[in-house]
């Protein structure tokens, strides 16, 4: 299933869903705003209950923000956050931001 929506502000929203025979569910959501930023979220739910989520945000100036989360069915949460410049070098992200993101992920699930 793929859904595309273009709103009056020129933002483009695309959602793709795929359900595999073995029960895995794959969802990818993309949002391109009028400033040229691209937001992509990819989710994969495994049949053993693990949930994998990767969120990417690409800025006009070439910086790439990536957050990867893996939630286990016993409640453990793994979160990795990185900010990459256009040459592929990892940029340091501040601790406050990381703490806030980790809290948000815990609240989402």
mmCIF file of C-alpha atoms in Angstrom:
data_model
loop_
_atom_site.group_PDB
_atom_site.id
_atom_site.type_symbol
_atom_site.label_atom_id
_atom_site.label_comp_id
_atom_site.label_asym_id
_atom_site.label_seq_id
_atom_site.Cartn_x
_atom_site.Cartn_y
_atom_site.Cartn_z
ATOM 1 C CA UNK A 1 0.000 0.000 0.000
ATOM 2 C CA UNK A 2 1.353 3.450 -0.843
ATOM 3 C CA UNK A 3 -0.332 6.740 0.012
ATOM 4 C CA UNK A 4 0.805 10.108 -1.369
ATOM 5 C CA UNK A 5 -0.548 13.489 -0.315
ATOM 6 C CA UNK A 6 0.559 16.954 -1.462
ATOM 7 C CA UNK A 7 -0.889 19.732 0.717
ATOM 8 C CA UNK A 8 -1.427 23.390 -0.211
ATOM 9 C CA UNK A 9 1.916 24.384 1.378
ATOM 10 C CA UNK A 10 3.748 22.141 -1.082
ATOM 11 C CA UNK A 11 4.734 19.499 1.455
ATOM 12 C CA UNK A 12 4.766 15.951 0.102
ATOM 13 C CA UNK A 13 3.764 13.082 2.400
ATOM 14 C CA UNK A 14 4.273 9.448 1.358
ATOM 15 C CA UNK A 15 3.507 6.343 3.419
ATOM 16 C CA UNK A 16 4.363 2.830 2.285
ATOM 17 C CA UNK A 17 3.156 -0.267 4.141
ATOM 18 C CA UNK A 18 4.147 -3.843 3.495
ATOM 19 C CA UNK A 19 2.991 -6.927 5.421
ATOM 20 C CA UNK A 20 5.092 -10.038 4.830
ATOM 21 C CA UNK A 21 3.732 -13.613 4.805
ATOM 22 C CA UNK A 22 5.750 -14.419 7.953
ATOM 23 C CA UNK A 23 3.932 -11.667 9.872
ATOM 24 C CA UNK A 24 6.573 -8.906 9.770
ATOM 25 C CA UNK A 25 5.135 -5.441 9.182
ATOM 26 C CA UNK A 26 7.191 -2.803 7.344
ATOM 27 C CA UNK A 27 6.115 0.856 7.291
ATOM 28 C CA UNK A 28 8.011 3.762 5.764
ATOM 29 C CA UNK A 29 6.823 7.350 6.128
ATOM 30 C CA UNK A 30 8.393 10.232 4.189
ATOM 31 C CA UNK A 31 7.681 13.931 4.493
ATOM 32 C CA UNK A 32 9.337 16.513 2.241
ATOM 33 C CA UNK A 33 8.648 20.077 3.374
ATOM 34 C CA UNK A 34 8.854 23.275 1.317
ATOM 35 C CA UNK A 35 12.302 24.070 2.762
ATOM 36 C CA UNK A 36 13.668 20.909 1.154
ATOM 37 C CA UNK A 37 14.133 18.983 4.389
ATOM 38 C CA UNK A 38 13.379 15.295 4.007
ATOM 39 C CA UNK A 39 12.015 13.351 6.981
ATOM 40 C CA UNK A 40 11.922 9.545 6.720
ATOM 41 C CA UNK A 41 10.764 7.071 9.350
ATOM 42 C CA UNK A 42 11.120 3.345 8.782
ATOM 43 C CA UNK A 43 9.473 0.817 11.100
ATOM 44 C CA UNK A 44 9.783 -2.935 11.051
ATOM 45 C CA UNK A 45 7.853 -5.101 13.503
ATOM 46 C CA UNK A 46 9.276 -8.627 13.815
ATOM 47 C CA UNK A 47 7.118 -11.646 14.578
ATOM 48 C CA UNK A 48 8.997 -12.182 17.879
ATOM 49 C CA UNK A 49 7.716 -8.791 19.055
ATOM 50 C CA UNK A 50 10.843 -6.667 18.507
ATOM 51 C CA UNK A 51 10.160 -3.238 17.012
ATOM 52 C CA UNK A 52 12.822 -1.548 14.884
ATOM 53 C CA UNK A 53 12.427 2.159 14.098
ATOM 54 C CA UNK A 54 14.824 4.357 12.166
ATOM 55 C CA UNK A 55 14.188 8.078 11.799
ATOM 56 C CA UNK A 56 16.211 10.204 9.379
ATOM 57 C CA UNK A 57 16.068 13.937 8.811
ATOM 58 C CA UNK A 58 18.049 15.411 5.904
ATOM 59 C CA UNK A 59 18.602 19.180 5.974
ATOM 60 C CA UNK A 60 19.141 21.457 2.944
ATOM 61 C CA UNK A 61 22.740 22.104 3.990
ATOM 62 C CA UNK A 62 23.490 18.383 3.753
ATOM 63 C CA UNK A 63 23.481 17.473 7.451
ATOM 64 C CA UNK A 64 21.833 14.142 8.185
ATOM 65 C CA UNK A 65 20.253 13.302 11.546
ATOM 66 C CA UNK A 66 19.641 9.588 12.178
ATOM 67 C CA UNK A 67 18.040 7.938 15.176
ATOM 68 C CA UNK A 68 17.794 4.159 15.392
ATOM 69 C CA UNK A 69 15.655 2.467 18.034
ATOM 70 C CA UNK A 70 15.170 -1.200 18.781
ATOM 71 C CA UNK A 71 12.532 -2.142 21.361
ATOM 72 C CA UNK A 72 12.637 -5.664 22.782
ATOM 73 C CA UNK A 73 9.527 -7.420 24.078
ATOM 74 C CA UNK A 74 11.039 -7.598 27.594
ATOM 75 C CA UNK A 75 10.920 -3.788 27.655
ATOM 76 C CA UNK A 76 14.601 -3.019 26.995
ATOM 77 C CA UNK A 77 15.096 -0.124 24.592
ATOM 78 C CA UNK A 78 18.203 0.495 22.498
ATOM 79 C CA UNK A 79 18.564 3.994 21.022
ATOM 80 C CA UNK A 80 21.396 5.292 18.865
ATOM 81 C CA UNK A 81 21.478 8.921 17.755
ATOM 82 C CA UNK A 82 23.908 10.437 15.286
ATOM 83 C CA UNK A 83 24.278 13.628 13.317
ATOM 84 C CA UNK A 84 26.337 13.365 10.125
ATOM 85 C CA UNK A 85 27.558 16.232 7.950
ATOM 86 C CA UNK A 86 27.422 16.156 4.151
ATOM 87 C CA UNK A 87 30.920 14.597 3.972
ATOM 88 C CA UNK A 88 29.857 11.688 6.183
ATOM 89 C CA UNK A 89 31.665 12.865 9.333
ATOM 90 C CA UNK A 90 29.764 12.237 12.564
ATOM 91 C CA UNK A 91 28.930 15.402 14.451
ATOM 92 C CA UNK A 92 28.638 15.450 18.235
ATOM 93 C CA UNK A 93 25.125 15.789 19.573
ATOM 94 C CA UNK A 94 24.587 17.305 22.989
ATOM 95 C CA UNK A 95 23.604 15.151 25.963
ATOM 96 C CA UNK A 96 20.380 17.071 26.638
ATOM 97 C CA UNK A 97 19.120 16.255 23.156
ATOM 98 C CA UNK A 98 19.967 12.572 23.577
ATOM 99 C CA UNK A 99 18.211 12.403 26.955
ATOM 100 C CA UNK A 100 15.110 14.075 25.530
ATOM 101 C CA UNK A 101 14.996 11.692 22.558
ATOM 102 C CA UNK A 102 15.442 8.657 24.784
ATOM 103 C CA UNK A 103 12.528 9.847 26.937
ATOM 104 C CA UNK A 104 10.354 10.395 23.871
ATOM 105 C CA UNK A 105 11.055 6.876 22.626
ATOM 106 C CA UNK A 106 10.126 5.392 25.998
ATOM 107 C CA UNK A 107 6.848 7.326 25.938
ATOM 108 C CA UNK A 108 6.036 6.291 22.351
ATOM 109 C CA UNK A 109 6.034 2.610 23.215
#
